[in-house]
Coordinates of C-alpha atoms in Angstrom, one line a residue:
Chain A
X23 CA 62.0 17.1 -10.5
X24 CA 61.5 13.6 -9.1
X25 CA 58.2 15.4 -7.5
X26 CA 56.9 16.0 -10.9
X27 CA 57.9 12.7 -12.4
X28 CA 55.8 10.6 -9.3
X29 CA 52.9 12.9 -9.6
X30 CA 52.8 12.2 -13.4
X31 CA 53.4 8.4 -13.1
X32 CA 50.7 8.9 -10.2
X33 CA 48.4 10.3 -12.6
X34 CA 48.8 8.1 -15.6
X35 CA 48.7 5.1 -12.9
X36 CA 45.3 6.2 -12.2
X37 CA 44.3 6.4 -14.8
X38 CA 45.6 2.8 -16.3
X39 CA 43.7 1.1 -13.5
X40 CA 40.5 3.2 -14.2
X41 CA 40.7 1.9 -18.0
X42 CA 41.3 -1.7 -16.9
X43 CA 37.8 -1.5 -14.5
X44 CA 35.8 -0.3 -17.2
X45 CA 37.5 -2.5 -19.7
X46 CA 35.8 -5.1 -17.8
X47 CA 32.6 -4.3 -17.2
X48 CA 32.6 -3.0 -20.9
X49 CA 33.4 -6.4 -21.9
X50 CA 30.2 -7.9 -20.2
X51 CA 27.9 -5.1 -21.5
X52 CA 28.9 -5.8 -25.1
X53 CA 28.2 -9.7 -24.7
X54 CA 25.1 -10.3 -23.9
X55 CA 25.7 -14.0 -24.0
X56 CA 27.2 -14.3 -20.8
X57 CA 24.0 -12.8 -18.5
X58 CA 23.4 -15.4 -15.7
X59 CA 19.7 -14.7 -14.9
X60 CA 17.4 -17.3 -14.4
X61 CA 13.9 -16.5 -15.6
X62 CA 12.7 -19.1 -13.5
X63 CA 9.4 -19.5 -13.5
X64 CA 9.1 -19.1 -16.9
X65 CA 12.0 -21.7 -17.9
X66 CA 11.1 -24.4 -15.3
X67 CA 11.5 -27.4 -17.7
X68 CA 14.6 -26.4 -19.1
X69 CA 16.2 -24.8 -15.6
X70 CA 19.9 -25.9 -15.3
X71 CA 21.1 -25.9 -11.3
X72 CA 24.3 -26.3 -10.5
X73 CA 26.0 -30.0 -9.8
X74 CA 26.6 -29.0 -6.2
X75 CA 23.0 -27.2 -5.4
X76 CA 21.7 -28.7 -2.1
X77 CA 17.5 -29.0 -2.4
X78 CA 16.4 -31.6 0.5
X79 CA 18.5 -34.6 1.6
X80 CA 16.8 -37.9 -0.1
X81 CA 17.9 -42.0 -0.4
X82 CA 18.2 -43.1 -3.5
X83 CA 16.2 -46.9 -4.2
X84 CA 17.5 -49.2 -6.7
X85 CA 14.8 -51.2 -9.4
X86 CA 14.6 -53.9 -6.2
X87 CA 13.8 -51.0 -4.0
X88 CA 16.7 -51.5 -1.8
X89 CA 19.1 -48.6 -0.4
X90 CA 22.3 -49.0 1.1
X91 CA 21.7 -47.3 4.6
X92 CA 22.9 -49.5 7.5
X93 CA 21.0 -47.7 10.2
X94 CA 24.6 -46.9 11.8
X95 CA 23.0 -43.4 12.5
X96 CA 26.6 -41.5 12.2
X97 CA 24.1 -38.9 10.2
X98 CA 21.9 -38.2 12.9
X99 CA 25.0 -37.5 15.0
X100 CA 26.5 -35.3 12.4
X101 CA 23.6 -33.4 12.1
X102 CA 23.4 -30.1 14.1
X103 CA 19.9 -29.5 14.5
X104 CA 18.4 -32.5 15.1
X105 CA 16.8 -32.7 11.3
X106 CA 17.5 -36.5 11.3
X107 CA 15.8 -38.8 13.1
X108 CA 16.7 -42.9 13.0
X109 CA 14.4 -45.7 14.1
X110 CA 16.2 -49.4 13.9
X111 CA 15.8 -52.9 13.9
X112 CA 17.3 -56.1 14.4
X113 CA 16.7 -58.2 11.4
X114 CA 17.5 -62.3 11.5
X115 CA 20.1 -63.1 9.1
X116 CA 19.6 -66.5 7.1
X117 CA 22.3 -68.3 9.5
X118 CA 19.8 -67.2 12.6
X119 CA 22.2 -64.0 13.9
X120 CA 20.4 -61.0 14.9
X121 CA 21.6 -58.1 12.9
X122 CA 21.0 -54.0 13.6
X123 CA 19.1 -52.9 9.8
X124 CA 16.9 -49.3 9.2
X125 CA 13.7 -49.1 10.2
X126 CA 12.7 -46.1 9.9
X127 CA 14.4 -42.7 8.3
X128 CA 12.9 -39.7 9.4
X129 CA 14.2 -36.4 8.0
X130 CA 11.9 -32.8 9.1
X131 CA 12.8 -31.0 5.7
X132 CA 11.2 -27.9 8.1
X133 CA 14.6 -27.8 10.7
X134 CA 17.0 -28.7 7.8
X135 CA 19.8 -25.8 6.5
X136 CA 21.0 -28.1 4.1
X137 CA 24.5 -28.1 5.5
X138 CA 25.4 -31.4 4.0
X139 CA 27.2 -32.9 7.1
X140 CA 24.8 -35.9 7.2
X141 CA 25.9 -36.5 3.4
X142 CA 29.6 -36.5 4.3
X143 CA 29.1 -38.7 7.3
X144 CA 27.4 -41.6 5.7
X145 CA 30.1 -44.1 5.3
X146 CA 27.8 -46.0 2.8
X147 CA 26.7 -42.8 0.9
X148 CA 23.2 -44.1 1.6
X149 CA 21.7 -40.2 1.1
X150 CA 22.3 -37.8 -1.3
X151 CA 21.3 -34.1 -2.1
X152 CA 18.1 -33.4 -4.5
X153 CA 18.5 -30.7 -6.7
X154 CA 14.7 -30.1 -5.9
X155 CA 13.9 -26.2 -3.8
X156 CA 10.3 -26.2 -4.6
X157 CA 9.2 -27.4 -1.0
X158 CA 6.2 -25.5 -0.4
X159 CA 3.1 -26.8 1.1
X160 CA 0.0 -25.8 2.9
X161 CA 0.6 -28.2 5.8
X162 CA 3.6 -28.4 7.9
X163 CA 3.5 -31.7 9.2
X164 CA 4.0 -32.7 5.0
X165 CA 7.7 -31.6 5.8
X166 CA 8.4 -34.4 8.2
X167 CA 9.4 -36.8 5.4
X168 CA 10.4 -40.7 5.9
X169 CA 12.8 -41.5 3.2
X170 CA 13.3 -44.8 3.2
X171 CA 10.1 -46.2 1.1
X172 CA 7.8 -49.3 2.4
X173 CA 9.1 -52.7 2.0
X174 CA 12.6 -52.1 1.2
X175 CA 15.5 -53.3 2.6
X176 CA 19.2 -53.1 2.6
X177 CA 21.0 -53.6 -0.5
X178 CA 23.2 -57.2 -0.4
X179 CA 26.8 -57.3 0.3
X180 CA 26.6 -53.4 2.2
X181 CA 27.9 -53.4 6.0
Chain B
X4 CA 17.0 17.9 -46.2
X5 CA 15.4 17.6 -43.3
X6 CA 15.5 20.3 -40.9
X7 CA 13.8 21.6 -38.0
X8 CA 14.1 25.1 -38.6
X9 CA 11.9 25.3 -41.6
X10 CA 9.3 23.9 -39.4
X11 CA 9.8 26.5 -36.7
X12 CA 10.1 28.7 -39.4
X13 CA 6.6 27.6 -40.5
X14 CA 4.8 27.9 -37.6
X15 CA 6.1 31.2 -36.5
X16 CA 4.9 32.7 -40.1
X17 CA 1.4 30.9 -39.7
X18 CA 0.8 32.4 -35.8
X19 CA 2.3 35.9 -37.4
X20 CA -0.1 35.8 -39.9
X21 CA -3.2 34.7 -38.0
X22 CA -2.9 36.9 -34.4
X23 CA -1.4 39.9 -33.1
X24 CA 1.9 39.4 -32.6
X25 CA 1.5 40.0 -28.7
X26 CA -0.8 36.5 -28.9
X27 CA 1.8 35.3 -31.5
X28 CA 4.5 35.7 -28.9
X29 CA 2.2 34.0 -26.3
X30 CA 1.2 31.2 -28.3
X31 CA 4.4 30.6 -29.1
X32 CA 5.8 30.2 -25.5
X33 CA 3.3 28.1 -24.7
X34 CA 4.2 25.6 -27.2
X35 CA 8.3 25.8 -25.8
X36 CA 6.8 25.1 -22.7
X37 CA 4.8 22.3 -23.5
X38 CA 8.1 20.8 -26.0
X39 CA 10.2 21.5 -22.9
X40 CA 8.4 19.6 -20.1
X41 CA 7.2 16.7 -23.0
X42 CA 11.0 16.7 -23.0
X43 CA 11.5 16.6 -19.6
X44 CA 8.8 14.0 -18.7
X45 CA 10.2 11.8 -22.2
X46 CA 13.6 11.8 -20.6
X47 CA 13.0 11.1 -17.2
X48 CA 11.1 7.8 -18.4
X49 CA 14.1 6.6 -20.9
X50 CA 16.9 7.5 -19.0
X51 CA 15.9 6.0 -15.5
X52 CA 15.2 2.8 -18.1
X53 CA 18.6 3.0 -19.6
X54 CA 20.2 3.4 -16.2
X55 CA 18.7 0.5 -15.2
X56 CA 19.4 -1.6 -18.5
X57 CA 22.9 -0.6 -18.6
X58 CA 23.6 -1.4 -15.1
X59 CA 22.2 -5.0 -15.4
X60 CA 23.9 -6.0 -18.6
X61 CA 27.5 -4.8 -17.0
X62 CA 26.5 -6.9 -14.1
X63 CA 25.4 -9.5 -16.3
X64 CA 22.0 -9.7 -15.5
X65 CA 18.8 -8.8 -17.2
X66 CA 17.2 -5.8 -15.9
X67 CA 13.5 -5.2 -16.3
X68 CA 11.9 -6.8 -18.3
X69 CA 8.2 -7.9 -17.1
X70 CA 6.7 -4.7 -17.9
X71 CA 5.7 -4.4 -21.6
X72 CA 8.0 -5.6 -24.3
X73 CA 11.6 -5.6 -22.8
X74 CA 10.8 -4.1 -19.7
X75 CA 9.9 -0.9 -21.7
X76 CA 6.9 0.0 -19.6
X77 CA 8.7 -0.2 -16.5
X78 CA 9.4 3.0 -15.5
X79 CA 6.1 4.8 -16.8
X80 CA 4.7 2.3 -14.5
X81 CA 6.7 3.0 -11.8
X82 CA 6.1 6.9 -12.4
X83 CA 2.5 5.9 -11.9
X84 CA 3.0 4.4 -8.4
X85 CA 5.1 7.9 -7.4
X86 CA 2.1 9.7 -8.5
X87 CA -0.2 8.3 -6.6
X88 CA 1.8 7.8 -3.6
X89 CA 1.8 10.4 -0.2
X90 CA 4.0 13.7 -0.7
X91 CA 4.6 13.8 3.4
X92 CA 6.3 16.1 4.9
X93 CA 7.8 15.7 8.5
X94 CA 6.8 17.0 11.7
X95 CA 9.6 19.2 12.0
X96 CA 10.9 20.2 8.8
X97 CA 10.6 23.6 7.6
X98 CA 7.6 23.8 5.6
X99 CA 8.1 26.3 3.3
X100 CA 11.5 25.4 2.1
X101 CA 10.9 21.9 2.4
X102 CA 8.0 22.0 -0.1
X103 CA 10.1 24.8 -2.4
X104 CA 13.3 22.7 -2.9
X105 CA 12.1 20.9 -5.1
X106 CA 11.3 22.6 -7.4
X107 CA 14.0 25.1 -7.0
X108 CA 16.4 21.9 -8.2
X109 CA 14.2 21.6 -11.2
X110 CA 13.9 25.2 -11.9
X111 CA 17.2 25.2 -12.5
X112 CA 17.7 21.9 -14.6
X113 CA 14.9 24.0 -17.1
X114 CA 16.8 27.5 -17.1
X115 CA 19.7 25.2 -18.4
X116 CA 17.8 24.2 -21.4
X117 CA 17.4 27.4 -22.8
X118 CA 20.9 27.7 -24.6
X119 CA 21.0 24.4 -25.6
X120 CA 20.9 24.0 -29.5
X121 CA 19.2 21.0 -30.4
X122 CA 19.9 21.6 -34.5
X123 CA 20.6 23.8 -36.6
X124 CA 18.4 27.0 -36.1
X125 CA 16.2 24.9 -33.3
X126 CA 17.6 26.9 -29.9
X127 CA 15.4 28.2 -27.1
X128 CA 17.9 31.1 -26.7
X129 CA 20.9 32.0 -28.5
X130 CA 22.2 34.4 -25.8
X131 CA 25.9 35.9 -26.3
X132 CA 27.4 34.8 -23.1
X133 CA 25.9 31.1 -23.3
X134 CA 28.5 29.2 -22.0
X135 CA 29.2 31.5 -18.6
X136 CA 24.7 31.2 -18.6
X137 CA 25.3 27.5 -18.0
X138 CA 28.4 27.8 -16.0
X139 CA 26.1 30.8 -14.1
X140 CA 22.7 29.0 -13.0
X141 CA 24.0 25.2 -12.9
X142 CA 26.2 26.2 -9.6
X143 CA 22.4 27.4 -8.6
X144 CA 21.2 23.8 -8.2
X145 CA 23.5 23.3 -5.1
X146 CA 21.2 25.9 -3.1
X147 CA 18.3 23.6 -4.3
X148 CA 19.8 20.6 -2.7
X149 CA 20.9 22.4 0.4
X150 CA 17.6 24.0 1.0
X151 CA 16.2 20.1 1.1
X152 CA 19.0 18.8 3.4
X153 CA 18.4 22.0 5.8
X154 CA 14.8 21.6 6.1
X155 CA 14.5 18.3 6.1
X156 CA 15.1 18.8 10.2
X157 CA 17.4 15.3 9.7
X158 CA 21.2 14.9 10.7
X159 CA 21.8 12.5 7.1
X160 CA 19.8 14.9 4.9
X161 CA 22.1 18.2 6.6
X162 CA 25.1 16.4 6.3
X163 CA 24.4 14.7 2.5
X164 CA 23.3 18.1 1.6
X165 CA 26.8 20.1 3.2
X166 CA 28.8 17.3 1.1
X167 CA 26.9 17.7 -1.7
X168 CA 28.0 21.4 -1.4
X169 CA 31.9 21.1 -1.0
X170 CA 31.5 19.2 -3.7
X171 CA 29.8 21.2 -6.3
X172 CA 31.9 24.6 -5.2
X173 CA 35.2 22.7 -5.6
X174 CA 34.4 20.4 -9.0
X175 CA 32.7 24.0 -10.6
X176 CA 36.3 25.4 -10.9
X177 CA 38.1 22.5 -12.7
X178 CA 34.8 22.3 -15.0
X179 CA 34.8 26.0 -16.0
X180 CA 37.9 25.7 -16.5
X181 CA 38.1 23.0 -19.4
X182 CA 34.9 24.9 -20.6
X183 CA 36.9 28.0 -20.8
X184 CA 39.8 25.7 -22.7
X185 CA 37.0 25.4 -25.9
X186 CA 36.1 29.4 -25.6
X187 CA 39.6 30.3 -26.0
X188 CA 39.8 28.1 -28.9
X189 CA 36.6 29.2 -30.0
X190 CA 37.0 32.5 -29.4
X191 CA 33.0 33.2 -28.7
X192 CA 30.8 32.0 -25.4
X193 CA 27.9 31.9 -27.6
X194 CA 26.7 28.5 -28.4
X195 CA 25.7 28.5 -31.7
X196 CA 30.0 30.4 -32.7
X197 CA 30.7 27.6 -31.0
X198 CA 29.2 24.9 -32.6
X199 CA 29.8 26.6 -36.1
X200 CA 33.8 26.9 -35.6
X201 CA 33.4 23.2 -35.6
X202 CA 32.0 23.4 -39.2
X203 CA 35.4 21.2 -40.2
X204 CA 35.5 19.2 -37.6
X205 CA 34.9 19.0 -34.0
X206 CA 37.0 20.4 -31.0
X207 CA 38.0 17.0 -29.2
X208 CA 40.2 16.2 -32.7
X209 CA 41.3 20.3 -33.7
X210 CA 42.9 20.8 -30.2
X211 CA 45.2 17.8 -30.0
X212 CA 45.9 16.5 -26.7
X213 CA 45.1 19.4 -24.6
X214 CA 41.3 19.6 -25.8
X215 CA 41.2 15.7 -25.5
X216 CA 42.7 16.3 -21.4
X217 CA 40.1 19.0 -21.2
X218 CA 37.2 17.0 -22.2
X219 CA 38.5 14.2 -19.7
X220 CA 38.3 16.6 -16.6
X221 CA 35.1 18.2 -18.2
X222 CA 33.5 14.5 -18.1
X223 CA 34.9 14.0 -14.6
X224 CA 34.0 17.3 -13.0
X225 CA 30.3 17.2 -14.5
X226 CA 29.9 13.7 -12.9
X227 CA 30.6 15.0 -9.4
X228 CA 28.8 18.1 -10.0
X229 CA 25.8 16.3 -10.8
X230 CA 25.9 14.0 -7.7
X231 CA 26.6 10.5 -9.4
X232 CA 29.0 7.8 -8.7
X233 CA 31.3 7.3 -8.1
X234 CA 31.0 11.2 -6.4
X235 CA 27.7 10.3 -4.9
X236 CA 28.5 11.1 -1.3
X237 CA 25.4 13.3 -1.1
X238 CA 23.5 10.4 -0.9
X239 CA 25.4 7.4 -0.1
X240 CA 23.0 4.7 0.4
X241 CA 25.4 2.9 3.2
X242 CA 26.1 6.0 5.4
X243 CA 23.3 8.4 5.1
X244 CA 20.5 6.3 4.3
X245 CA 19.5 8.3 0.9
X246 CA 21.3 12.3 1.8
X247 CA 19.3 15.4 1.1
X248 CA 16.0 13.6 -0.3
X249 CA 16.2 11.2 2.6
X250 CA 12.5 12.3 3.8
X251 CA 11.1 13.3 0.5
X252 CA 8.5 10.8 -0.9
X253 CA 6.1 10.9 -3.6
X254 CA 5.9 13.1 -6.0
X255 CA 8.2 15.3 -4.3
X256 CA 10.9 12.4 -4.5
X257 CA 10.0 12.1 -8.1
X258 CA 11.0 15.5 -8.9
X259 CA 14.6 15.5 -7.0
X260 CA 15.1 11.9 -9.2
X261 CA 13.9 13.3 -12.3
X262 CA 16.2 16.6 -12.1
X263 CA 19.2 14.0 -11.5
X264 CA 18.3 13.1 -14.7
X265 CA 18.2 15.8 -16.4
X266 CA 20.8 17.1 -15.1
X267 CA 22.9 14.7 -16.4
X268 CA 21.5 15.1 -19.7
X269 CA 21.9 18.9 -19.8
X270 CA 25.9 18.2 -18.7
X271 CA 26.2 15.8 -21.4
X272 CA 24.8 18.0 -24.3
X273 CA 27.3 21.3 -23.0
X274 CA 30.1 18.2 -23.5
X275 CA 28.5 17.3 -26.5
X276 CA 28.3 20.5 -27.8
X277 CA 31.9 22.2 -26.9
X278 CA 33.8 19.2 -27.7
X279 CA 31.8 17.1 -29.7
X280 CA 29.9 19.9 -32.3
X281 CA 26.7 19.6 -30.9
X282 CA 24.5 19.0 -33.8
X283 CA 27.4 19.4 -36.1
X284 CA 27.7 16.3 -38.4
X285 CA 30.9 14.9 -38.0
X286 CA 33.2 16.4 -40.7
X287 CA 36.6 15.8 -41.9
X288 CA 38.4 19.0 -42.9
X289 CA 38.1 19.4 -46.7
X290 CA 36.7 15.7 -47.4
X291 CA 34.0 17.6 -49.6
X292 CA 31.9 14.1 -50.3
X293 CA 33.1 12.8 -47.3
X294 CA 31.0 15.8 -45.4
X295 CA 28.6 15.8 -47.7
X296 CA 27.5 12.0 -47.1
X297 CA 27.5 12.9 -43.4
X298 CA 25.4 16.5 -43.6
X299 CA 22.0 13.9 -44.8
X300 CA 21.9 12.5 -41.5
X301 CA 20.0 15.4 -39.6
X302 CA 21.2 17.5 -36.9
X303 CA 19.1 16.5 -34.1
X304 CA 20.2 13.0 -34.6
X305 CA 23.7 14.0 -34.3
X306 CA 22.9 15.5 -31.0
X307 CA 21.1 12.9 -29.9
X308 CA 23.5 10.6 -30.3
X309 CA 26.4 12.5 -29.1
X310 CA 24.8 13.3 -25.5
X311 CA 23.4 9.8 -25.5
X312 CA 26.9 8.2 -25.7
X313 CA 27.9 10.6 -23.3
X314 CA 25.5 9.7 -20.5
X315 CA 26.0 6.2 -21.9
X316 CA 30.0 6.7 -20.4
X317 CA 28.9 8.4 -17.4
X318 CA 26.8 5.6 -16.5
X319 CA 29.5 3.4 -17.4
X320 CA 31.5 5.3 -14.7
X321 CA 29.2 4.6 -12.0
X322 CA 28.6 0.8 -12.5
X323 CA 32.6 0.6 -12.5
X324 CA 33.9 2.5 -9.8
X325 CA 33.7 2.1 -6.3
X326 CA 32.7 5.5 -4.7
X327 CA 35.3 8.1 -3.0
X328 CA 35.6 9.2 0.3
X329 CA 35.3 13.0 1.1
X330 CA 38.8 13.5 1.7
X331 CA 40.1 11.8 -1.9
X332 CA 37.1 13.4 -3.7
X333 CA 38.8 16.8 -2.4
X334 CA 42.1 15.2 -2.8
X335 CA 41.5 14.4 -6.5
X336 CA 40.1 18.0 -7.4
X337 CA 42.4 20.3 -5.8
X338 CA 46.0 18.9 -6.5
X339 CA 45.3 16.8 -9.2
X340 CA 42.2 17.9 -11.4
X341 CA 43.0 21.9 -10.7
X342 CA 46.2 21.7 -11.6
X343 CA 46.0 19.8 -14.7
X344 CA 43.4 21.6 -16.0
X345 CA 45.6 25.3 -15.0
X346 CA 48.5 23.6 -17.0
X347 CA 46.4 22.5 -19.6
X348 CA 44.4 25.8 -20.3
X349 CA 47.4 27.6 -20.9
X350 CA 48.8 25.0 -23.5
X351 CA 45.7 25.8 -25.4
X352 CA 45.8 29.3 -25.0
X353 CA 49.2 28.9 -26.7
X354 CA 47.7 26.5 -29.1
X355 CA 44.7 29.0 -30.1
X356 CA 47.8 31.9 -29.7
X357 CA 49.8 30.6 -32.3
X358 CA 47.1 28.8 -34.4
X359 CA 48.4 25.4 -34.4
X360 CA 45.1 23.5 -34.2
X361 CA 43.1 22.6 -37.5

């Protein structure tokens, strides 16, 4: 008898679980609301990406055209394939010290996986993540990107 | 009311009148011929469209939708590309069968049309044993499919193909048996008995419980026998690369696709029919204007729509379930769906015995 009553329960247990799956994907067919696909080439001025999405690395300028990156190239030792390369300088502070300041930020968008360990190690959060993937161009050497722009300098009051 | 058999009616009396009736007969089965593969070629095209629509909304995509409006042209385009493309045949395949299975599998897929009754009076071929001529010739298809996976002269097209036919020989036993379940209530295996003993309503609601168990096995057993998820070990993609049609291409591809297709459509009109009416309007026992309102909708409509929801669920099944291994599939047909559907034949043997259903 106990034989009978597991197969039974077996059977109705089955079948339970088999409802539940197609409850779900039931659910989905019958709103159509919820579809994810992006037509994108169609909806490129109203494409949403998510708040995380990881495009190119880029430094953000101010109105003054200052950024906030010290040159303490902790990035270009984070980074694990040698995307980041950092050329400094030693500025002259007004009281006549010399001081270490950025030169020169040179990112190759071409090496980059977009890992985001250069972002994490800035202790000044100097660089950020664009949420830009359209990257193509006809000549590779366009890839090899300096990010900090001419004639700026280092924001006031950032060590 | 609209029906289709005045028009049959209409056109057999015109060709009577106007040849012999030896070019009559002719004439005539040319025309099935050329509504039968329209049919075929019509249903091919909108059921690979309404796989493929179905499957994305569950998975909350899109689906196609570049090709005309809604993606509608899709699959006549990519019928197009199939046409045009190489029918090659291997090196060391076996010629002869290798070029035949084809269309042995879609030989078969047409001899199950001819009992089918579209509406009322609009039947290829109201033959008395009906029901055991579908049961008969679909259990054919499996020498179709073997024949490709033999001469194919590939280890994933042999093996596909030997799955493919454990799988049809066990799964043709549970579904003749629900089938038989309806012809004992029915008490006829000809189609068109059966579709009029459901003149006050249809089987799945007249046989309680047991008709509504046998139309669940019925559903599962005609999804394995037709090779789709979640049964689909004859091909599974991951392991044998595509099964039995692994080195078809072409044309020749096109046709082993297309009969999937209509296989599943013939397997979900017999459902439709035996438990659903077929083109039966749903009716209510003696709900006179109730039946009445439901007679002006015409009976191809009904059928139509009853096989459509039907292939609607089995498609349903295979974007839901995960696919079985060879040892459950067996498993799940010989001690659970075998005996269930033993059980459940002879509770409506006692049902139809003693008359308790409607």
């Amino acid at each position: 008898m106990a034989f009978i009553k597991q197969y039974i329960s077996e059977v109705f247990g089955a079948v339970r679980s088999l409802w539940k799956g197609m409850r779900t994907t039931g659910r989905y067919f019958v709103r159509p609301k919820e579809i994810i696909t992006q037509q994108y080439p169609d909806n490129r001025d109203t494409l949403v990406l998510p708040e995380r999405f990881r495009g190119e690395v880029v430094m953000p300028h101010d109105e003054n055209n200052e950024h906030a990156c010290t040159g303490c190239t902790a990035c270009e030792l984070a980074c694990p394939n040698g995307t980041i390369k950092i050329i400094t300088k030693f500025d002259i502070t007004p009281e006549g010290k010399k001081k270490k300041a950025l030169d020169t930020f040179i990112y190759h968008l071409e090496l980059c996986t977009m890992c985001n360990l250069c972002i994490e190690a800035c202790p000044t959060d100097a660089i950020k993540m664009a949420k830009n993937f359209e990257h193509s161009v006809y000549d590779r050497s366009k890839l090899t990107k300096r990010l900090n722009k001419p004639g700026s300098k280092i924001r006031e009051g950032i060590e | 009311m609209f029906s289709l058999e005045s028009i049959t009616n209409a056109v057999q009396d015109w060709l009577n009148a106007n040849f012999s009736p030896m070019w009559a007969l002719i004439i005539q089965c040319a025309i099935v011929i050329l509504l039968a593969m329209g049919l075929f070629a019509t249903l091919g095209l909108v059921l690979v469209l309404m796989e493929r629509k179905v499957a994305a909304h569950m998975q909350i995509r899109l689906g196609p939708n570049r090709v005309g409006p809604k993606g509608m042209f899709q699959t006549a385009a990519d019928t197009l590309k199939l046409i045009m493309k190489e029918g090659l045949t291997p090196e060391g395949a076996d010629k002869l069968l290798f070029n035949l299975a084809p269309f042995v599998v879609m030989i078969v897929s047409m001899l199950l049309l001819a009992p089918l009754a579209f509406s009322n009076g609009f039947q290829l071929w109201d033959l008395n044993i009906g029901v055991l001529f579908i049961s008969a010739v679909s259990s054919v298809s499996v020498i179709g499919i073997l024949m490709a996976g033999w001469a194919s002269n590939n280890k994933y097209s042999l093996l596909g193909a030997m799955r493919s036919g454990a799988q049809i020989v066990s799964y043709e036993l549970s579904a003749g048996l629900s089938i038989i379940s309806i012809v004992v209530l029915a008490g006829s295996l000809q189609i068109s008995d059966i579709i009029n003993s459901q003149q006050d309503g249809w089987w799945i609601f007249k046989g309680h419980i047991p008709a509504i168990i046998s139309f669940v096995i019925f559903i599962i057993a005609v999804t394995a026998e037709t090779n789709r998820a979640p049964f689909d070990l004859a091909e599974a993609e991951s392991e044998l690369t595509a099964g039995f049609h692994t080195e078809y291409s072409g044309m020749k591809f096109a046709l082993f696709f297309l009969a999937e297709y209509i296989n599943i459509f013939i397997a979900c009109a017999i459902g439709a029919t035996l438990f659903l009416g077929g083109w039966m309007p749903l009716h209510i026992g003696h709900w006179q204007a109730f039946n009445h309102v439901m007679d002006y909708i015409p009976g191809v409509v009904w059928f139509f729509g009853k096989t459509f929801f039907l292939i609607f669920v089995i498609m349903w099944f295979r974007w839901t379930f995960p696919r079985l291994r060879i040892d459950q599939l067996l498993n799940l047909e010989w001690k659970y769906l075998l005996p269930i559907s033993l059980f459940n034949l002879l509770l409506v043997t006692l049902i139809a015995i003693m008359g308790w259903h409607f």
